[in-house]
GROMACS .gro file of C-alpha atoms in nm:
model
  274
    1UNK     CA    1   0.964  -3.075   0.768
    2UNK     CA    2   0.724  -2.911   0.570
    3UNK     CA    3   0.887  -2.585   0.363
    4UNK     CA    4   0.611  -2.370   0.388
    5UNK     CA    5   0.447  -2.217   0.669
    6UNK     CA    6   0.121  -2.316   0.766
    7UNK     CA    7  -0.163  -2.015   0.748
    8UNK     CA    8  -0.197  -2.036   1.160
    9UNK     CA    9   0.204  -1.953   1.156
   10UNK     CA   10   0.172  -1.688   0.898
   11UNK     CA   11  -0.123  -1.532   1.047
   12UNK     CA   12   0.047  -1.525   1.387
   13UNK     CA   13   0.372  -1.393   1.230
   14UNK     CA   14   0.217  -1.092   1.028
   15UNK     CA   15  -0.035  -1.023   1.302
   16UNK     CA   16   0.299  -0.757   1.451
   17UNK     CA   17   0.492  -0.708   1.153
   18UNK     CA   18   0.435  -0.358   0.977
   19UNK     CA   19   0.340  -0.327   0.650
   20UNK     CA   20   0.456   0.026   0.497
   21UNK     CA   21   0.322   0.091   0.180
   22UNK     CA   22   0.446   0.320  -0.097
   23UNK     CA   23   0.358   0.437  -0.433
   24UNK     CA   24   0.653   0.656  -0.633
   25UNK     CA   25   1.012   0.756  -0.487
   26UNK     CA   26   1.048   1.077  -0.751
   27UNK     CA   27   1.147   1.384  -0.732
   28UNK     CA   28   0.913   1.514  -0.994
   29UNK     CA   29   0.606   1.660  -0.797
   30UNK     CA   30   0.250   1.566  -0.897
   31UNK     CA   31  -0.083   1.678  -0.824
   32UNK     CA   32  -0.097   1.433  -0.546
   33UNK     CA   33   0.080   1.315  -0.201
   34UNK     CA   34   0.194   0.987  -0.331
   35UNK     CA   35   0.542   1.083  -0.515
   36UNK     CA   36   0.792   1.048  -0.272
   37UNK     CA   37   1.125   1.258  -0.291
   38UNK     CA   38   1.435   1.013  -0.287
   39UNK     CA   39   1.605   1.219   0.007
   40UNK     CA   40   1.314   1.141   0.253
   41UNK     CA   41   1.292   0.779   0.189
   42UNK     CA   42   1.646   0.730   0.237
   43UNK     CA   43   1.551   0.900   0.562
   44UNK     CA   44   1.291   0.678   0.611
   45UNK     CA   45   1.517   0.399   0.555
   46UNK     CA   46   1.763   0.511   0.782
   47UNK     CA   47   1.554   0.549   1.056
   48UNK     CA   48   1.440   0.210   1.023
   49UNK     CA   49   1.780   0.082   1.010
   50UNK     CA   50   1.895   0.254   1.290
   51UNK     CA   51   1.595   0.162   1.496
   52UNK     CA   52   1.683  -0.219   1.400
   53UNK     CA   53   1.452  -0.342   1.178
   54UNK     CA   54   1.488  -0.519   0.884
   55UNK     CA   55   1.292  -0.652   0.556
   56UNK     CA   56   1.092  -0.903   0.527
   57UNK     CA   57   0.869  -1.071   0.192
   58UNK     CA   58   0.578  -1.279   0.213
   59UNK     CA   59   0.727  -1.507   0.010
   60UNK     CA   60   1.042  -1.518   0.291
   61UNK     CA   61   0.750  -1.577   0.533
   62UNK     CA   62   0.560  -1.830   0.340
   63UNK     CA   63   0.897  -2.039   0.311
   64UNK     CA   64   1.040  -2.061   0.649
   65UNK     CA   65   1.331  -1.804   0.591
   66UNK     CA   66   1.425  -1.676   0.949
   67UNK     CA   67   1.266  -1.400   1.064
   68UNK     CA   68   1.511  -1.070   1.149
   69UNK     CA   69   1.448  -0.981   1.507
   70UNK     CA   70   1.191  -0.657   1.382
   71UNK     CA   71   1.128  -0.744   1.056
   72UNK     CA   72   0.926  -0.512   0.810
   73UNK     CA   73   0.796  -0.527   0.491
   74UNK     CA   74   0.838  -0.249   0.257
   75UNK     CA   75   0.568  -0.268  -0.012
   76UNK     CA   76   0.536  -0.062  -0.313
   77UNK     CA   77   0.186  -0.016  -0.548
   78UNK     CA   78   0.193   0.038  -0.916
   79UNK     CA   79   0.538  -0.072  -0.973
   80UNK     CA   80   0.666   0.260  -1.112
   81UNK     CA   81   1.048   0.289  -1.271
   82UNK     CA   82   1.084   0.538  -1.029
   83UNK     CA   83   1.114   0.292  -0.768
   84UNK     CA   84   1.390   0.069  -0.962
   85UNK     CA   85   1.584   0.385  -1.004
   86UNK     CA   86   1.538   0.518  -0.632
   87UNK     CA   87   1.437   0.292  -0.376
   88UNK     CA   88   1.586  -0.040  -0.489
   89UNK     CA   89   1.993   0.119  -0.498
   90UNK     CA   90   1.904   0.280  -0.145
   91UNK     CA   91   1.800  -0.003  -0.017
   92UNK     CA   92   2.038  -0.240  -0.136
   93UNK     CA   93   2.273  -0.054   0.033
   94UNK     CA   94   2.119  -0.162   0.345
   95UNK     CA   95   2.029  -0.481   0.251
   96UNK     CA   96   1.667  -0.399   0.244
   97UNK     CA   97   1.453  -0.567  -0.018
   98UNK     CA   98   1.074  -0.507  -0.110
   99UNK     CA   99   0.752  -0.649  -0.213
  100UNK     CA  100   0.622  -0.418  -0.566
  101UNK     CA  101   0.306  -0.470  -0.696
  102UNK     CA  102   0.275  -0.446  -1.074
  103UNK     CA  103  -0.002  -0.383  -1.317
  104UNK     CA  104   0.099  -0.609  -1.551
  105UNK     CA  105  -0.086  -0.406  -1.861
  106UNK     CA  106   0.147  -0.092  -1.801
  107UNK     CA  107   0.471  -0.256  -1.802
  108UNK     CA  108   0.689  -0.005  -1.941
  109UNK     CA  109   0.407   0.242  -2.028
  110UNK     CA  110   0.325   0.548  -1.879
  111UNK     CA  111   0.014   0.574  -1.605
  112UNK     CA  112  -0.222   0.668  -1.811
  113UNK     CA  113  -0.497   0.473  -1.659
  114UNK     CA  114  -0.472   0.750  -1.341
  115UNK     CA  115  -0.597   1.121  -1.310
  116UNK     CA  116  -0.326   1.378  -1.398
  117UNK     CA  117  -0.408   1.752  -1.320
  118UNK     CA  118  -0.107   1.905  -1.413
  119UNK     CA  119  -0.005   1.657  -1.702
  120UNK     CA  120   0.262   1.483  -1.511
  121UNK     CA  121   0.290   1.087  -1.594
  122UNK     CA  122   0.475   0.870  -1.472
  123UNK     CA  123   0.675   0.552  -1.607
  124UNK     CA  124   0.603   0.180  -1.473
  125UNK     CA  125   0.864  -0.071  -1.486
  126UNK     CA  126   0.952  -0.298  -1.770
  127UNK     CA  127   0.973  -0.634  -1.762
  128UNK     CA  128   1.387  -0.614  -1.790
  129UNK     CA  129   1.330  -0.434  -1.465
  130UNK     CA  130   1.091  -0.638  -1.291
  131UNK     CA  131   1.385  -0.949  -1.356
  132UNK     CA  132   1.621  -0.737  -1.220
  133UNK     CA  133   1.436  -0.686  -0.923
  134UNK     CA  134   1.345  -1.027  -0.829
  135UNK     CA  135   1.679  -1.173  -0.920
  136UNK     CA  136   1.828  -0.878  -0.646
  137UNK     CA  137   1.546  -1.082  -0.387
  138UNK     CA  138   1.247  -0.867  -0.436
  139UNK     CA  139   0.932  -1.000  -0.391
  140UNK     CA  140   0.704  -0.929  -0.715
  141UNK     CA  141   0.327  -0.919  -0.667
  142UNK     CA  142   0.053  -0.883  -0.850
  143UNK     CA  143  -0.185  -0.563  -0.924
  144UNK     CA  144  -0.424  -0.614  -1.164
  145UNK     CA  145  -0.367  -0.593  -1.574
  146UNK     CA  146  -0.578  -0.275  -1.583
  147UNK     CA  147  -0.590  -0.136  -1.248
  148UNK     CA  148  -0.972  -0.075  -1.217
  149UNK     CA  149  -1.147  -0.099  -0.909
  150UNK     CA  150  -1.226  -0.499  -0.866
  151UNK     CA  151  -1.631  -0.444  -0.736
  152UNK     CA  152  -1.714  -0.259  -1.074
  153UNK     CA  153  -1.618  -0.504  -1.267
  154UNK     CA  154  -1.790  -0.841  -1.383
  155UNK     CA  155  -1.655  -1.168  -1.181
  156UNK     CA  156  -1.484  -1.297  -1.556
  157UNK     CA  157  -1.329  -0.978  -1.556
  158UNK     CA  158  -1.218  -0.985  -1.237
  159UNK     CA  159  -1.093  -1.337  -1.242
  160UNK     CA  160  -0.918  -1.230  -1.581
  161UNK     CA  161  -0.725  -0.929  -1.424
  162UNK     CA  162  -0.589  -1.162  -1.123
  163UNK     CA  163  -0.496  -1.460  -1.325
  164UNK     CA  164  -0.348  -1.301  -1.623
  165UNK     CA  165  -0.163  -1.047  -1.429
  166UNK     CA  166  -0.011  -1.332  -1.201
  167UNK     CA  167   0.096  -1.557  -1.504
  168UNK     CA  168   0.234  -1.245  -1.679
  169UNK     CA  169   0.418  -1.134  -1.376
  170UNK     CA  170   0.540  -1.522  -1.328
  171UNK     CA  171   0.653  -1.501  -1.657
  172UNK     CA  172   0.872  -1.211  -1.633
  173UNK     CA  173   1.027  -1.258  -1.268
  174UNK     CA  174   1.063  -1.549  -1.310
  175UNK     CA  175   0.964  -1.643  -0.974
  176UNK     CA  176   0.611  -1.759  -0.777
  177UNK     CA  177   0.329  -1.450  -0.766
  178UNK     CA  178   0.242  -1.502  -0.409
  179UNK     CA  179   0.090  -1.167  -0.337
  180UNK     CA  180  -0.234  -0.943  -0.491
  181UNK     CA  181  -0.314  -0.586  -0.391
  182UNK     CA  182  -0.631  -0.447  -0.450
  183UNK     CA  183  -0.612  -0.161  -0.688
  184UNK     CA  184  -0.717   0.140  -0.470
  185UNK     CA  185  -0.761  -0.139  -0.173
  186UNK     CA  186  -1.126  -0.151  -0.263
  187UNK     CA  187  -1.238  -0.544  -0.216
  188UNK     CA  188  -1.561  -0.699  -0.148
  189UNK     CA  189  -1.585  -1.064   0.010
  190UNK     CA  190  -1.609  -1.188  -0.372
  191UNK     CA  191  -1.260  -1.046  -0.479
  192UNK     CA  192  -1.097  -1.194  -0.168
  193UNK     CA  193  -1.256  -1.539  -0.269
  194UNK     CA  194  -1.151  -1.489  -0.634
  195UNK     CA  195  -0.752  -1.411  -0.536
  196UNK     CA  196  -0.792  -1.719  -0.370
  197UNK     CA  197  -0.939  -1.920  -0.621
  198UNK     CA  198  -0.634  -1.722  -0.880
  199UNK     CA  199  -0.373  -1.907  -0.684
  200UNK     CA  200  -0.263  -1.593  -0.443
  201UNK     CA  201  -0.171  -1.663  -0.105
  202UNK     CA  202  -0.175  -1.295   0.046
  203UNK     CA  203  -0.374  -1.011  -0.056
  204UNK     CA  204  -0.378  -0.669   0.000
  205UNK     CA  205  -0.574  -0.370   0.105
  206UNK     CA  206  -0.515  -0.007   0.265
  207UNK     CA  207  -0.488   0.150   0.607
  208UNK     CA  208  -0.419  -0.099   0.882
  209UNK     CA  209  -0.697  -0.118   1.092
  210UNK     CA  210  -0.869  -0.460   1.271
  211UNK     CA  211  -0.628  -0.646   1.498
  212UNK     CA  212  -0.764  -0.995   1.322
  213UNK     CA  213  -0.495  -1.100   1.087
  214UNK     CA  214  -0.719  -1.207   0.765
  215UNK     CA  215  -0.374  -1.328   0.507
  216UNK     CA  216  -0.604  -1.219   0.235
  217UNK     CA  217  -0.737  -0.905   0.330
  218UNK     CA  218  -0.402  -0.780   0.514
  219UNK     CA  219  -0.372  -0.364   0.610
  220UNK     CA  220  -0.102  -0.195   0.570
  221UNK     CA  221   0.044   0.161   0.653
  222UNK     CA  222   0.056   0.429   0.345
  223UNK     CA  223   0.356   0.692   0.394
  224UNK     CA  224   0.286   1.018   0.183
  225UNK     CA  225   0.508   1.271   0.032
  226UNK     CA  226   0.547   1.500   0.308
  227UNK     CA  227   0.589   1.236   0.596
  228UNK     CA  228   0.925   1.226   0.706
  229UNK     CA  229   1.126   0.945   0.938
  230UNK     CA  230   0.954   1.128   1.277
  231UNK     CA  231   0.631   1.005   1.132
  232UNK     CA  232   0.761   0.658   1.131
  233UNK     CA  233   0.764   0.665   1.499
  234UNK     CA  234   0.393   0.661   1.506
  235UNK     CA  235   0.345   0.429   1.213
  236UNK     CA  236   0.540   0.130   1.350
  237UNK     CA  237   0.358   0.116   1.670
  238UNK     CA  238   0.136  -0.171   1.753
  239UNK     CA  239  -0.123  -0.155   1.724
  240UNK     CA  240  -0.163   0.133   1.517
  241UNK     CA  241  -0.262   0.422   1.710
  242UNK     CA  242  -0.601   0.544   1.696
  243UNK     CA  243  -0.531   0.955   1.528
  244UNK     CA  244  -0.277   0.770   1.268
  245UNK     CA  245  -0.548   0.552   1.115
  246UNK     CA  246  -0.799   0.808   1.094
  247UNK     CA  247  -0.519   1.103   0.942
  248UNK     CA  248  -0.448   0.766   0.691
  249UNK     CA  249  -0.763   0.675   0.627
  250UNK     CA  250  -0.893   1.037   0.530
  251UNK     CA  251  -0.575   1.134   0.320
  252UNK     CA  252  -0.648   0.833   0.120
  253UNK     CA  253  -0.998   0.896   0.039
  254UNK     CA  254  -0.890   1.110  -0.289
  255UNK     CA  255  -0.810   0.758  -0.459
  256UNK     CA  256  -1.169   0.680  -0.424
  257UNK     CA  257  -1.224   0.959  -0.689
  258UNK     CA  258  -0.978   0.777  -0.985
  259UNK     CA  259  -1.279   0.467  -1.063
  260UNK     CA  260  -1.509   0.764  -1.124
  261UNK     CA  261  -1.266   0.957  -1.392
  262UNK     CA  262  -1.149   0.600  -1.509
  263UNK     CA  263  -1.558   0.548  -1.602
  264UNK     CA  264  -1.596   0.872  -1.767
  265UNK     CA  265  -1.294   0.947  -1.951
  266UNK     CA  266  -1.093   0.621  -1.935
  267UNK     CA  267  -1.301   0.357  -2.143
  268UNK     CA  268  -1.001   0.223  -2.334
  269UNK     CA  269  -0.906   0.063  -2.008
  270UNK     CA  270  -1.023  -0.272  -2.082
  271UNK     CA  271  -0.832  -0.665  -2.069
  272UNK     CA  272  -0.860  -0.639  -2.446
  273UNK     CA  273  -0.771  -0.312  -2.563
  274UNK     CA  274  -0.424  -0.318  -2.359
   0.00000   0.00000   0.00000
């Protein structure tokens, strides 16, 4: 028997399974709705628990592990220490694991490549961390070296911050990069093509939203700072309802604004300057 899945399975397998996504589990506030306090996500987790669902990776899917009965996959953009310190222990105690999304040229740093009102930065993982992670059974993707927004950039570039973030990422988790998200979830039909010429089997994006299962331009669910496990109810409903997407999609358009402070204040932020 073949050990992988074949893209008709995975497509029918993801085309029901929610896709939460998160940013930072911190209790330190920012200027923002991203940063998570630790208290509500174990809420969040506990609601899922209790509720009966259970994680999921894409690289579980891709390789024929059996499916829990309501499986969900709990992603994570950025890859911020915050989540190694908060999430990970709560969800181990569960036996949840996650898919988290690194930008490979901001291991260990702080975020400096985002917008900061009120000063407040924030620490991504290291790659000690990242090992840790993905020895525990956490899925490590890929999110760029730089975290730009893919369409701005040059197709070299482009194909530079997916392939050098994978092998870097490979490197350190010592494990297969499977999975790409789209900094910001901004794609075009050339940075789908490109992920899939860089080797990646899964990619992506924002707010779920067409009911045709694309592997490499998947939606997924955002959960903000003030959403608590009562929100969940709507979020894991299939498909989405209608209000949710739109409430998503228009608390998300702020992120739209970071590629335009990036430009004008944010030059450094270049493959060869990190």
């Amino acid at each position: 028997m073949n050990n992988v899945r074949s893209e008709a399975e995975i497509r029918h397998i993801l085309s029901t399974i929610p896709i939460l996504m998160y940013h930072k589990v911190d209790h330190h506030r920012e200027v923002g709705i991203n940063a998570l306090p630790p208290e509500r996500f174990l809420g969040h987790l506990s609601w899922l628990s209790e509720n009966g669902y259970q994680s999921t990776t894409f690289l579980d899917i891709l390789h024929r592990k059996p499916l829990p009965e309501k499986p969900v996959i709990i992603s994570f953009d950025d890859g911020y220490l915050s989540v190694f310190e908060n999430a990970f222990p709560a969800m181990q105690t569960i036996g949840f694991t996650g898919v988290i999304f690194v930008i490979s040229g901001f291991a260990g740093k702080l975020n400096e490549w985002d917008v900061s009102l009120n000063r407040q930065r924030f620490r991504h993982l290291s790659p000690n961390h990242i090992r840790e992670l993905a020895a525990a059974g956490w899925e490590i993707g890929a999110h760029s070296v730089t975290h730009r927004a893919l369409p701005l950039l040059s197709e070299t570039q482009v194909r530079r911050e997916m392939q050098e973030s994978r092998e870097k990422i490979a490197e350190w988790a010592k494990q297969p990069v499977i999975s790409f998200a789209y900094p910001f979830g901004i794609k075009t039909a050339r940075e789908r093509q490109l992920a899939k010429e860089c080797g990646f089997q899964f990619g992506c994006k924002g707010v779920r939203g067409s009911q045709s299962i694309d592997v490499l331009n998947l939606p997924r669910i955002p959960v903000y700072q003030f959403e608590t496990a009562k929100h969940l109810v709507q979020k894991m409903k299939h498909p989405l309802p209608a209000a949710e997407r739109i409430k998503l999609s228009l608390l998300g358009l702020p992120a739209y604004l970071v590629p335009i402070y990036q430009f004008l204040f944010k030059q450094e932020l270049s493959l060869d300057r990190l």
